[in-house]
Coordinates of C-alpha atoms in Angstrom, one line a residue:
X1 CA 2.9 -19.1 11.0
X2 CA 5.2 -21.1 8.8
X3 CA 7.2 -24.2 9.5
X4 CA 11.0 -24.2 9.6
X5 CA 11.3 -24.4 5.9
X6 CA 8.8 -21.8 4.8
X7 CA 5.6 -23.8 4.4
X8 CA 2.6 -22.1 6.1
X9 CA 2.1 -23.7 9.5
X10 CA -1.6 -22.8 9.3
X11 CA -2.0 -25.3 6.5
X12 CA -0.5 -28.0 8.7
X13 CA -2.7 -27.1 11.5
X14 CA -5.9 -27.3 9.5
X15 CA -5.1 -30.2 7.1
X16 CA -3.4 -32.6 9.5
X17 CA 0.1 -33.3 10.4
X18 CA 2.6 -34.9 8.1
X19 CA 3.6 -38.5 8.4
X20 CA 5.9 -39.2 11.4
X21 CA 9.5 -38.2 11.0
X22 CA 12.0 -40.5 12.6
X23 CA 13.9 -38.7 15.4
X24 CA 17.4 -37.6 14.3
X25 CA 20.4 -36.8 16.4
X26 CA 19.2 -35.5 19.8
X27 CA 15.9 -34.2 18.4
X28 CA 12.8 -36.1 19.5
X29 CA 9.2 -34.9 19.4
X30 CA 7.4 -34.8 22.7
X31 CA 5.0 -37.6 23.4
X32 CA 1.3 -37.0 24.3
X33 CA 0.9 -35.9 27.8
X34 CA 4.6 -35.1 28.4
X35 CA 5.1 -31.7 30.0
X36 CA 6.6 -29.0 27.8
X37 CA 10.2 -29.2 28.9
X38 CA 13.2 -28.0 26.9
X39 CA 14.9 -30.6 24.7
X40 CA 18.7 -30.6 24.7
X41 CA 19.0 -29.6 21.1
X42 CA 15.6 -28.9 19.6
X43 CA 14.4 -25.8 17.8
X44 CA 11.4 -23.8 16.6
X45 CA 9.5 -24.3 13.4
X46 CA 9.4 -20.6 12.5
X47 CA 12.1 -18.3 11.4
X48 CA 12.3 -14.7 10.9
X49 CA 14.3 -13.1 8.2
X50 CA 15.8 -9.7 8.0
X51 CA 15.5 -7.3 5.2
X52 CA 17.7 -5.7 2.7
X53 CA 15.7 -3.2 0.7
X54 CA 15.3 -3.5 -3.1
X55 CA 15.3 0.1 -4.3
X56 CA 13.6 0.4 -7.6
X57 CA 15.6 2.7 -9.9
X58 CA 14.8 4.0 -13.3
X59 CA 18.2 2.9 -14.7
X60 CA 18.4 -0.9 -15.3
X61 CA 22.1 -0.9 -14.6
X62 CA 21.6 0.4 -11.0
X63 CA 21.8 -3.1 -9.5
X64 CA 24.1 -2.3 -6.6
X65 CA 22.1 0.3 -4.8
X66 CA 22.7 1.8 -1.4
X67 CA 20.4 0.5 1.4
X68 CA 19.7 1.7 4.9
X69 CA 21.2 -0.2 7.9
X70 CA 19.4 -3.5 8.3
X71 CA 17.4 -3.8 11.5
X72 CA 17.1 -7.0 13.5
X73 CA 20.7 -7.0 15.0
X74 CA 22.9 -10.0 14.6
X75 CA 19.9 -12.3 14.0
X76 CA 19.6 -10.8 10.5
X77 CA 22.7 -12.8 9.4
X78 CA 20.6 -15.9 9.3
X79 CA 18.3 -14.6 6.6
X80 CA 18.4 -15.6 2.9
X81 CA 18.8 -12.7 0.4
X82 CA 16.0 -11.1 -1.5
X83 CA 14.8 -13.5 -4.2
X84 CA 16.2 -16.5 -2.4
X85 CA 14.6 -19.9 -3.3
X86 CA 14.3 -22.6 -0.7
X87 CA 13.1 -26.2 -1.6
X88 CA 11.9 -28.4 1.2
X89 CA 10.5 -31.9 1.5
X90 CA 8.2 -33.0 4.4
X91 CA 7.9 -36.5 5.9
X92 CA 5.1 -37.3 3.4
X93 CA 7.4 -36.6 0.5
X94 CA 5.5 -33.3 -0.4
X95 CA 7.9 -30.8 -1.9
X96 CA 7.5 -27.0 -1.4
X97 CA 9.2 -24.1 -3.0
X98 CA 9.5 -20.8 -1.1
X99 CA 10.7 -17.4 -2.1
X100 CA 11.9 -14.5 0.0
X101 CA 11.0 -10.9 -0.6
X102 CA 12.8 -8.1 1.4
X103 CA 11.5 -4.6 1.1
X104 CA 11.1 -1.3 3.0
X105 CA 7.9 0.6 3.1
X106 CA 4.3 0.0 2.2
X107 CA 4.8 -2.5 -0.7
X108 CA 4.9 -5.6 1.5
X109 CA 1.8 -4.5 3.5
X110 CA -0.2 -3.6 0.4
X111 CA 0.6 -7.1 -1.1
X112 CA -1.2 -8.7 1.9
X113 CA -5.0 -9.4 2.0
X114 CA -7.0 -6.2 2.5
X115 CA -8.0 -7.0 6.1
X116 CA -4.3 -7.6 7.0
X117 CA -3.2 -4.4 5.4
X118 CA -5.9 -2.3 7.0
X119 CA -5.2 -3.8 10.4
X120 CA -1.4 -3.1 10.1
X121 CA -2.0 0.5 8.9
X122 CA -4.4 1.1 11.8
X123 CA -2.0 -0.4 14.4
X124 CA 1.2 1.2 13.1
X125 CA 0.2 4.3 11.2
X126 CA 1.1 5.2 7.7
X127 CA 4.4 6.8 8.6
X128 CA 5.7 3.8 10.5
X129 CA 4.6 1.4 7.8
X130 CA 6.4 3.5 5.2
X131 CA 9.7 3.2 7.1
X132 CA 9.4 -0.4 8.3
X133 CA 11.7 -3.2 7.1
X134 CA 9.7 -6.3 6.0
X135 CA 10.4 -9.8 5.0
X136 CA 7.7 -11.7 3.1
X137 CA 7.9 -15.4 2.5
X138 CA 5.6 -17.1 -0.1
X139 CA 5.5 -20.8 -0.7
X140 CA 3.7 -23.3 -2.9
X141 CA 3.8 -27.1 -2.7
X142 CA 3.7 -29.6 -5.5
X143 CA 0.2 -30.4 -4.5
X144 CA -0.9 -26.8 -4.8
X145 CA -1.0 -25.6 -1.2
X146 CA 0.0 -22.0 -0.8
X147 CA 1.0 -19.8 2.0
X148 CA 2.6 -16.5 3.0
X149 CA 3.9 -14.8 6.1
X150 CA 5.0 -11.3 6.8
X151 CA 7.8 -10.5 9.3
X152 CA 9.1 -7.2 10.4
X153 CA 12.7 -6.3 11.5
X154 CA 13.0 -3.9 14.3
X155 CA 15.6 -2.8 16.9
X156 CA 14.1 -5.5 19.2
X157 CA 14.7 -8.3 16.7
X158 CA 12.6 -10.2 14.1
X159 CA 8.9 -10.3 14.6
X160 CA 6.1 -12.2 12.8
X161 CA 3.3 -9.9 12.0
X162 CA 0.8 -11.9 9.9
X163 CA 0.3 -15.1 7.9
X164 CA -2.2 -16.0 5.2
X165 CA -2.8 -18.2 2.2
X166 CA -4.4 -21.2 3.9
X167 CA -7.7 -22.1 5.6
X168 CA -6.6 -20.0 8.6
X169 CA -4.9 -16.6 8.7
X170 CA -3.4 -14.6 11.6
X171 CA -2.5 -11.0 12.4
X172 CA -0.4 -10.9 15.6
X173 CA -0.6 -8.0 18.0
X174 CA 1.9 -7.5 19.4
X175 CA 3.9 -9.4 16.8
X176 CA 5.5 -12.7 17.9
X177 CA 9.2 -12.0 18.6
X178 CA 10.8 -14.9 16.7
X179 CA 14.4 -13.8 17.4
X180 CA 15.8 -11.1 19.7
X181 CA 18.2 -8.7 18.0
X182 CA 21.3 -10.2 19.5
X183 CA 20.3 -13.8 19.8
X184 CA 22.8 -16.4 20.9
X185 CA 22.6 -19.9 22.4
X186 CA 21.2 -19.9 25.9
X187 CA 18.8 -17.0 25.3
X188 CA 15.1 -17.5 26.3
X189 CA 12.2 -15.2 25.5
X190 CA 8.4 -15.1 25.1
X191 CA 5.5 -13.3 23.5
X192 CA 1.7 -13.2 24.0
X193 CA -1.2 -11.3 22.5
X194 CA -3.9 -11.4 19.9
X195 CA -3.7 -13.8 16.9
X196 CA -6.7 -12.0 15.4
X197 CA -7.9 -8.5 16.2
X198 CA -10.2 -8.0 19.2
X199 CA -9.0 -11.2 20.9
X200 CA -10.9 -13.5 18.5
X201 CA -7.8 -15.7 18.7
X202 CA -5.0 -15.3 21.2
X203 CA -1.5 -16.7 21.4
X204 CA 1.3 -17.5 23.8
X205 CA 4.8 -18.3 22.6
X206 CA 8.0 -19.4 24.4
X207 CA 11.4 -19.7 22.8
X208 CA 14.9 -20.9 23.6
X209 CA 18.0 -20.6 21.4
X210 CA 20.4 -23.5 21.4
X211 CA 23.5 -24.7 19.7
X212 CA 23.0 -26.6 16.4
X213 CA 25.5 -29.4 16.9
X214 CA 24.0 -31.9 14.5
X215 CA 24.3 -34.0 12.5
X216 CA 20.9 -33.6 11.0
X217 CA 19.6 -36.0 8.4
X218 CA 16.8 -36.5 5.9
X219 CA 14.3 -39.3 5.8
X220 CA 16.9 -41.6 4.2
X221 CA 19.5 -40.9 6.8
X222 CA 21.6 -38.5 4.6
X223 CA 23.1 -35.7 6.4
X224 CA 21.8 -32.1 5.7
X225 CA 24.9 -30.0 5.0
X226 CA 25.2 -27.0 7.4
X227 CA 27.2 -23.8 7.1
X228 CA 29.2 -22.3 9.9
X229 CA 27.3 -20.5 12.7
X230 CA 24.0 -22.3 12.4
X231 CA 21.5 -21.7 15.3
X232 CA 18.8 -23.9 16.8
X233 CA 15.6 -22.5 18.3
X234 CA 13.0 -24.4 20.3
X235 CA 9.5 -23.1 20.6
X236 CA 6.1 -23.9 22.1
X237 CA 3.2 -21.8 20.6
X238 CA -0.4 -22.1 21.6
X239 CA -3.2 -20.4 19.6
X240 CA -6.7 -20.6 21.0
X241 CA -9.9 -18.6 21.6
X242 CA -11.7 -17.6 24.8
X243 CA -14.1 -20.5 25.1
X244 CA -11.4 -23.1 24.0
X245 CA -13.6 -24.2 21.1
X246 CA -10.4 -23.8 19.0
X247 CA -6.9 -24.6 20.1
X248 CA -3.7 -25.7 18.5
X249 CA -0.3 -26.4 20.0
X250 CA 2.8 -26.2 17.9
X251 CA 5.9 -27.7 19.5
X252 CA 8.8 -27.5 17.1
X253 CA 12.6 -27.5 16.7
X254 CA 14.4 -25.8 13.8
X255 CA 17.9 -25.5 12.5
X256 CA 18.6 -22.5 10.4
X257 CA 21.9 -21.3 9.0
X258 CA 23.4 -17.9 7.9
X259 CA 22.3 -16.9 4.4
X260 CA 20.1 -19.9 4.0
X261 CA 17.4 -19.5 6.6
X262 CA 15.8 -22.7 8.0
X263 CA 17.2 -26.0 6.7
X264 CA 15.7 -28.7 9.0
X265 CA 12.9 -29.1 11.5
X266 CA 11.2 -31.7 13.8
X267 CA 8.4 -31.5 16.3
X268 CA 4.6 -31.9 16.7
X269 CA 1.4 -30.1 15.9
X270 CA -1.3 -31.0 18.3
X271 CA 0.8 -34.0 19.3
X272 CA 1.1 -35.2 15.7
X273 CA 4.7 -35.6 14.4
X274 CA 5.8 -33.1 11.8
X275 CA 9.2 -32.4 10.1
X276 CA 10.9 -31.0 7.1
X277 CA 14.3 -30.8 5.5
X278 CA 15.9 -28.7 2.8
X279 CA 17.0 -30.0 -0.5
X280 CA 19.2 -28.1 -2.9
X281 CA 18.3 -29.1 -6.5
X282 CA 19.4 -27.0 -9.4
X283 CA 16.0 -27.4 -11.0
X284 CA 12.7 -28.6 -9.8
X285 CA 10.6 -30.9 -12.0
X286 CA 7.6 -28.8 -13.2
X287 CA 4.0 -29.6 -13.8
X288 CA 2.3 -28.9 -17.1
X289 CA -0.7 -26.7 -17.6
X290 CA -4.1 -28.5 -17.2
X291 CA -6.6 -26.4 -19.0
X292 CA -5.8 -25.1 -22.4
X293 CA -8.4 -23.1 -24.5
X294 CA -9.4 -25.1 -27.5
X295 CA -8.9 -22.0 -29.7
X296 CA -7.3 -18.7 -28.8
X297 CA -8.7 -15.3 -29.7
X298 CA -6.6 -14.9 -32.9
X299 CA -7.2 -18.6 -33.9
X300 CA -11.0 -18.0 -33.8
X301 CA -11.0 -14.8 -35.9
X302 CA -12.7 -15.0 -39.3
X303 CA -14.1 -12.3 -41.7
X304 CA -17.5 -12.9 -40.1
X305 CA -16.2 -12.4 -36.5
X306 CA -17.8 -9.8 -34.3
X307 CA -16.8 -8.4 -30.8
X308 CA -18.8 -8.3 -27.7
X309 CA -18.6 -5.0 -25.9
X310 CA -15.5 -4.7 -23.9
X311 CA -15.3 -4.4 -20.1
X312 CA -12.8 -2.8 -17.7
X313 CA -11.9 -5.7 -15.4
X314 CA -11.3 -4.8 -11.7
X315 CA -8.2 -6.4 -10.2
X316 CA -8.7 -8.5 -7.1
X317 CA -6.9 -11.0 -4.9
X318 CA -8.6 -13.8 -3.0
X319 CA -7.5 -15.5 0.3
X320 CA -9.2 -18.6 1.6
X321 CA -9.5 -17.1 5.1
X322 CA -9.5 -13.3 4.7
X323 CA -11.6 -13.3 1.5
X324 CA -11.4 -11.0 -1.6
X325 CA -9.5 -7.8 -1.7
X326 CA -9.3 -5.1 -4.3
X327 CA -6.0 -4.8 -6.1
X328 CA -4.4 -2.0 -8.1
X329 CA -1.2 -1.4 -10.0
X330 CA 0.6 0.2 -12.9
X331 CA 1.8 -1.9 -15.7
X332 CA 5.2 -0.8 -16.9
X333 CA 6.6 -4.0 -18.4
X334 CA 5.1 -5.6 -21.6
X335 CA 2.8 -8.4 -20.5
X336 CA 2.6 -11.9 -21.9
X337 CA 0.1 -14.8 -21.7
X338 CA 0.4 -18.5 -20.6
X339 CA -0.6 -21.5 -22.6
X340 CA -3.6 -22.0 -20.4
X341 CA -5.0 -18.5 -21.1
X342 CA -3.8 -16.5 -18.1
X343 CA -2.3 -13.0 -18.2
X344 CA 1.3 -12.4 -16.9
X345 CA 2.3 -9.0 -15.7
X346 CA 4.8 -7.3 -13.4
X347 CA 3.6 -5.4 -10.3
X348 CA 3.9 -1.7 -10.1
X349 CA 6.9 -1.9 -7.8
X350 CA 8.6 -3.9 -10.5
X351 CA 9.8 -6.8 -8.4
X352 CA 7.0 -9.4 -8.6
X353 CA 5.7 -11.5 -11.4
X354 CA 1.9 -11.8 -11.3
X355 CA -0.3 -14.3 -13.1
X356 CA -4.0 -13.4 -13.4
X357 CA -7.1 -15.5 -14.2
X358 CA -9.4 -13.5 -16.4
X359 CA -13.1 -14.0 -16.7
X360 CA -15.8 -11.8 -18.0
X361 CA -16.1 -9.7 -14.8
X362 CA -12.8 -9.7 -13.0
X363 CA -9.1 -10.3 -13.1
X364 CA -8.2 -12.5 -10.1
X365 CA -4.6 -13.0 -9.0
X366 CA -3.6 -16.7 -9.4
X367 CA 0.0 -16.5 -8.1
X368 CA 3.0 -14.3 -7.4
X369 CA 6.6 -15.0 -8.1
X370 CA 9.5 -13.0 -6.6
X371 CA 12.7 -13.7 -8.6
X372 CA 14.8 -11.1 -6.8
X373 CA 15.7 -7.6 -8.1
X374 CA 13.8 -5.5 -10.6
X375 CA 12.0 -7.6 -13.3
X376 CA 13.2 -6.4 -16.7
X377 CA 11.2 -8.6 -19.1
X378 CA 8.8 -11.5 -19.0
X379 CA 8.0 -14.2 -21.6
X380 CA 6.4 -17.7 -21.8
X381 CA 8.2 -20.8 -23.1
X382 CA 5.9 -23.8 -23.3
X383 CA 4.3 -24.1 -19.9
X384 CA 6.9 -21.9 -18.2
X385 CA 6.8 -18.2 -17.3
X386 CA 10.3 -16.8 -17.6
X387 CA 11.4 -13.5 -16.1
X388 CA 14.7 -11.7 -16.5
X389 CA 15.9 -9.4 -13.7
X390 CA 18.3 -6.5 -13.1
X391 CA 20.4 -9.0 -11.1
X392 CA 21.2 -10.6 -14.4
X393 CA 19.2 -13.7 -13.7
X394 CA 16.8 -15.6 -15.9
X395 CA 14.1 -17.2 -13.7
X396 CA 11.5 -19.8 -14.7
X397 CA 8.2 -20.7 -13.0
X398 CA 5.9 -23.6 -13.7
X399 CA 2.0 -23.2 -14.0
X400 CA 1.6 -23.5 -10.2
X401 CA 4.0 -20.6 -9.6
X402 CA 6.9 -22.7 -8.3
X403 CA 10.3 -21.4 -9.3
X404 CA 11.9 -24.3 -11.1
X405 CA 15.3 -22.9 -11.9
X406 CA 17.4 -19.7 -12.2
X407 CA 20.2 -19.1 -14.6
X408 CA 22.8 -16.4 -14.5
X409 CA 23.5 -14.3 -17.6
X410 CA 26.6 -12.2 -18.2
X411 CA 24.6 -9.0 -18.6
X412 CA 21.0 -7.7 -18.4
X413 CA 18.5 -9.6 -20.6
X414 CA 16.2 -6.8 -21.8
X415 CA 14.4 -8.7 -24.5
X416 CA 11.6 -11.0 -23.5
X417 CA 12.7 -14.7 -23.5
X418 CA 11.3 -16.7 -26.4
X419 CA 10.9 -20.4 -27.2
X420 CA 12.6 -22.7 -29.7
X421 CA 11.3 -26.1 -30.2
X422 CA 13.8 -28.8 -31.1
X423 CA 13.4 -32.0 -32.9
X424 CA 11.6 -33.6 -29.9
X425 CA 9.0 -30.8 -29.9
X426 CA 9.8 -29.6 -26.4
X427 CA 10.7 -25.9 -26.1
X428 CA 13.9 -24.4 -24.8
X429 CA 14.5 -20.8 -23.8
X430 CA 16.3 -18.3 -26.1
X431 CA 17.7 -15.2 -24.4
X432 CA 19.9 -12.3 -25.6
X433 CA 21.9 -10.3 -23.1
X434 CA 22.6 -6.7 -23.7
X435 CA 26.2 -7.6 -23.9
X436 CA 25.5 -9.4 -27.2
X437 CA 25.6 -13.0 -25.8
X438 CA 22.8 -15.1 -27.1
X439 CA 22.0 -18.3 -25.3
X440 CA 19.8 -21.3 -25.5
X441 CA 18.8 -22.5 -22.1
X442 CA 17.4 -26.0 -21.4
X443 CA 13.9 -25.5 -20.2
X444 CA 13.9 -28.5 -17.9
X445 CA 17.3 -28.1 -16.3
X446 CA 18.0 -24.4 -16.5
X447 CA 21.5 -24.8 -18.0
X448 CA 22.9 -23.3 -21.2
X449 CA 23.1 -25.6 -24.2
X450 CA 25.1 -23.0 -26.1
X451 CA 26.1 -19.3 -26.0
X452 CA 27.2 -17.2 -28.9
X453 CA 28.7 -13.7 -28.8
X454 CA 27.6 -11.1 -31.4
X455 CA 30.7 -9.0 -30.6
X456 CA 28.4 -6.1 -30.1
X457 CA 25.6 -5.0 -27.7
X458 CA 22.3 -6.6 -28.6
X459 CA 19.1 -4.7 -29.4
X460 CA 15.7 -6.1 -28.3
X461 CA 13.9 -8.2 -29.3
X462 CA 15.3 -11.6 -30.0
X463 CA 13.1 -13.7 -32.3
X464 CA 12.9 -17.3 -33.6
X465 CA 11.9 -18.2 -37.2
X466 CA 12.1 -21.8 -38.2
X467 CA 15.5 -23.1 -37.1
X468 CA 17.0 -19.6 -36.8
X469 CA 17.5 -17.2 -33.9
X470 CA 17.4 -13.6 -35.2
X471 CA 18.8 -10.6 -33.3
X472 CA 20.0 -7.1 -34.1
X473 CA 23.0 -5.3 -32.5
X474 CA 24.3 -1.8 -31.9
X475 CA 26.8 -2.2 -34.8
X476 CA 23.7 -1.9 -37.0
X477 CA 23.9 -5.6 -38.0
X478 CA 21.2 -8.3 -38.3
X479 CA 22.4 -11.8 -37.4
X480 CA 20.8 -15.2 -37.9
X481 CA 22.1 -18.0 -35.7
X482 CA 21.5 -21.8 -36.0
X483 CA 19.1 -22.5 -33.1
X484 CA 20.5 -26.0 -32.6
X485 CA 24.2 -25.1 -32.4
X486 CA 24.4 -21.3 -32.0
X487 CA 26.6 -20.9 -35.1
X488 CA 26.2 -17.8 -37.3
X489 CA 24.2 -18.7 -40.4
X490 CA 24.2 -15.3 -42.1
X491 CA 24.7 -11.6 -41.2
X492 CA 23.7 -8.4 -42.9
X493 CA 24.3 -4.7 -42.1
X494 CA 21.0 -2.9 -42.9
X495 CA 21.5 0.0 -40.4
X496 CA 20.2 0.9 -37.0
X497 CA 17.2 -1.3 -36.4
X498 CA 14.3 0.3 -34.5
X499 CA 11.8 -2.6 -34.8
X500 CA 12.1 -6.3 -35.8
X501 CA 9.5 -9.0 -36.6
X502 CA 9.4 -12.3 -38.3
X503 CA 6.9 -14.6 -40.1
X504 CA 7.6 -18.3 -40.4
X505 CA 4.8 -18.9 -42.9
X506 CA 6.1 -16.3 -45.4
X507 CA 9.8 -16.9 -44.5
X508 CA 10.3 -13.3 -43.8
X509 CA 12.4 -11.2 -41.4
X510 CA 11.3 -7.6 -41.4
X511 CA 13.2 -4.7 -40.0
X512 CA 12.2 -1.1 -39.6
X513 CA 15.3 1.1 -39.4
X514 CA 15.6 4.3 -37.4
X515 CA 16.0 6.0 -40.8
X516 CA 12.5 5.0 -41.8
X517 CA 13.5 2.2 -44.2
X518 CA 11.3 -0.9 -44.0
X519 CA 13.3 -3.9 -45.2
X520 CA 12.3 -7.6 -45.7
X521 CA 14.9 -10.4 -45.8
X522 CA 14.7 -14.0 -46.7
X523 CA 14.9 -15.9 -43.4
X524 CA 16.9 -18.8 -44.9
X525 CA 19.5 -16.9 -46.9
X526 CA 19.4 -13.4 -45.6
X527 CA 18.9 -12.0 -49.1
X528 CA 16.9 -8.7 -49.3
X529 CA 13.5 -9.2 -50.8
X530 CA 12.2 -5.7 -50.8
X531 CA 12.8 -2.2 -49.3
X532 CA 10.5 0.8 -48.9
X533 CA 10.2 3.9 -46.8
X534 CA 7.8 4.6 -43.9
X535 CA 7.1 8.1 -42.5
X536 CA 6.3 8.9 -39.0
X537 CA 7.1 7.7 -35.5
X538 CA 6.4 3.9 -35.3
X539 CA 4.4 2.3 -32.6
X540 CA 4.2 -1.3 -33.8
X541 CA 5.4 -3.7 -36.5
X542 CA 3.9 -7.1 -37.5
X543 CA 4.4 -9.7 -40.2
X544 CA 1.9 -12.4 -41.2
X545 CA 1.7 -14.9 -44.0
X546 CA 0.0 -12.3 -46.3
X547 CA 0.8 -8.8 -45.0
X548 CA 3.5 -6.7 -43.3
X549 CA 1.9 -4.0 -41.1
X550 CA 3.5 -0.9 -39.8
X551 CA 1.7 1.3 -37.3
X552 CA 2.8 4.9 -36.6
X553 CA 1.2 7.6 -34.6
X554 CA 0.0 9.2 -37.8
X555 CA -1.1 6.2 -39.9
X556 CA -1.1 2.4 -40.3
X557 CA 0.1 0.8 -43.5
X558 CA -0.4 -2.8 -44.7
X559 CA 2.0 -4.1 -47.4
X560 CA 2.1 -7.3 -49.5
X561 CA 4.5 -9.6 -47.8
X562 CA 5.9 -10.9 -51.1
X563 CA 6.4 -7.6 -53.0
X564 CA 6.3 -4.8 -50.4
X565 CA 3.6 -2.8 -52.3
X566 CA 1.0 -1.0 -50.2
X567 CA -2.3 -2.9 -49.9
X568 CA -4.3 -0.5 -47.7
X569 CA -4.0 2.2 -45.1
X570 CA -5.7 3.0 -41.8
X571 CA -5.4 5.6 -39.1
X572 CA -2.4 5.6 -36.7
X573 CA -2.7 3.8 -33.5
X574 CA -0.9 2.1 -30.6
X575 CA -0.8 -1.7 -31.4
X576 CA -1.5 -4.4 -33.9
X577 CA -2.2 -8.1 -32.9
X578 CA -2.4 -11.1 -35.2
X579 CA -1.1 -14.7 -35.5
X580 CA 1.3 -15.6 -38.3
X581 CA -1.5 -17.2 -40.4
X582 CA -4.3 -14.8 -39.4
X583 CA -6.8 -13.6 -42.0
X584 CA -7.9 -10.9 -39.6
X585 CA -5.8 -8.4 -37.7
X586 CA -6.8 -6.5 -34.6
X587 CA -5.9 -2.8 -34.5
X588 CA -5.9 -0.8 -31.3
X589 CA -6.3 3.0 -31.4
X590 CA -6.4 5.5 -28.5
X591 CA -10.2 5.5 -28.7
X592 CA -11.2 2.3 -30.5
X593 CA -10.5 -1.4 -31.2
X594 CA -11.0 -2.6 -34.7
X595 CA -11.1 -5.9 -36.6
X596 CA -9.9 -5.7 -40.3
X597 CA -9.5 -8.3 -43.0
X598 CA -5.7 -8.6 -43.4
X599 CA -5.6 -8.8 -47.2
X600 CA -8.0 -5.9 -48.0
X601 CA -8.3 -3.8 -44.8
X602 CA -12.0 -4.1 -44.8
X603 CA -13.4 -3.2 -41.4
X604 CA -15.5 -6.0 -40.0
X605 CA -16.1 -4.6 -36.5
X606 CA -15.2 -1.6 -34.4
X607 CA -15.9 -0.7 -30.8
X608 CA -15.0 2.4 -28.8
X609 CA -12.5 2.6 -25.9
X610 CA -13.2 5.1 -23.2
X611 CA -10.2 7.4 -23.2
X612 CA -11.2 9.4 -20.2
X613 CA -8.1 8.3 -18.3
X614 CA -5.1 8.8 -20.7
X615 CA -2.2 6.5 -20.2
X616 CA 1.5 6.9 -21.1
X617 CA 1.8 3.4 -22.5
X618 CA -0.6 0.8 -23.9
X619 CA -0.1 -2.9 -24.3
X620 CA -2.4 -5.2 -26.3
X621 CA -2.4 -9.0 -26.8
X622 CA -4.6 -12.0 -27.1
X623 CA -5.0 -13.9 -23.8
X624 CA -6.7 -17.3 -24.1
X625 CA -10.0 -16.7 -26.0
X626 CA -10.1 -13.0 -25.2
X627 CA -8.3 -9.8 -26.3
X628 CA -6.8 -7.6 -23.6
X629 CA -5.6 -4.0 -23.6
X630 CA -3.5 -3.0 -20.6
X631 CA -2.7 0.6 -19.9
X632 CA 0.3 1.6 -17.8
X633 CA -2.0 3.5 -15.4
X634 CA -3.5 0.2 -14.3
X635 CA -6.6 -0.1 -16.4
X636 CA -7.2 -3.6 -17.9
X637 CA -9.8 -4.0 -20.6
X638 CA -11.1 -7.3 -22.1
X639 CA -13.0 -8.2 -25.2
X640 CA -14.2 -11.5 -26.5
X641 CA -15.9 -12.7 -29.7
X642 CA -19.6 -13.3 -30.2
X643 CA -20.6 -16.8 -31.0
X644 CA -21.3 -17.2 -34.7
X645 CA -24.9 -17.8 -33.9
X646 CA -25.4 -14.7 -31.7
X647 CA -24.3 -13.1 -28.5
X648 CA -23.1 -15.2 -25.6

């Protein structure tokens, strides 16, 4: 169960109640020993939320998509939209951030722990699961407590099906009816059944809907703003087992409002006072990453480096109560990596941001973010993970997975967000919308510091080199903007740009045109330094201090970054990875991974890749102290370097 503002109730049950909340208005928690009678205006600590489906389309512009009729009756009007963020504070001052996901079909069930998913498929059958409307709420507090609950919308109303993420988890059969379909003040209803399969735990629940007359205040006496049509629900829920060795009683009152969900609660858990209230900040202060690898994979590469054999890492999720579960997925969006060495991906449905901990044997899911809508691109800026969505939002998460802010763009942002560090050393977010509007967004506050129009649709990517933001557009122009002010510094018209890269150490901006011309420009002045022709269909482009590398399906070519003359050639492949100052580059081929000296092309190590399961798209990048190759069919491979003194 969750409390009124989205925090998992199971965490409160097992870790102790919050500090007492002073009674507000006509809400007062029951005292020990008092019989469970209805309070005049008190409400339940759990809410249920209806569902509007997010239909994943292949066209990024298909934002306003048709959806089936929402189940749940009039009670569905109280539900936040898909991707809604709610920020709450409990009586102890602990802040929690919750996100809402609304889907139709198997996605929500498959995202649950394996035991929960198997139980629901067994109880409902695959056909019913595939047509069901679901609402998933995930939450994380500033002290790291996590939780999730899964609700279903039916013709009978809104029903809680399961909860997980804390020391206890539940699967309710029959589900707890949180709200009847046509709920109104004066209604009463009840539910009872198993809280875990086979009667391991059972529950009884009684509810009453009441008017939310207010006022309702926070701990400092400030009134919580309500919207019209808010509803109160009072509940008494008891969960126990047959021999009464475990029992918990949750007696709560909740106020929740149309389009916002729950906004205030007060009550008791096992006779201990509890309470929460919603706050509505534009941005949430974020934590910084704790553990940073002393050296990343590319930082550690030298001409004497050697690779350990690679491994295919199985994907798994872990729940404190339900244990480990196998995970699977298809990776369609280019991944990124966090400063503390975790892999960032988008799930196969395209609507969740996933952050994975990688070790030598497994990839374990650390946290999931649901920004709302289809995720278009992901990037990292300092300690933030930043996602762009088909809803034209730019959404930032801190290392704990809390959504700290969301900023609206005028169009889709297709290029991954990138960082610009100002004079104080702290990074801000640079984004380029497809409309041609380039913006610098304050990383702490989530507000635009400047926006500049290119007067043409932008092409991905947007890049930063020194104090310049570099972006190409559909009018076949290359523009450099002042990263501090957004003013145009210089502009050139080289032609239709297919690929773009930069090197700060060599002061180069390199473009590969659709015509096959490879052009290098001086980053400061925009003057052309050299120009040559490249044959073949390109797969990657990279510039470092010493070399510019172009990879095509047919061949790979390394050129001197100063003069543009060819230094060496290699077979064609799918990806090149190196840092700006790297002396060694990593080449990924369909059947091998290879380390080469950047200046000479000398092969210093090569290991095979099993190509028994061909993939339509391959992504490669350094993640922490390892190198990762991800295939769009869901295969994740990891390599690391041998110690200089021998195998690890």
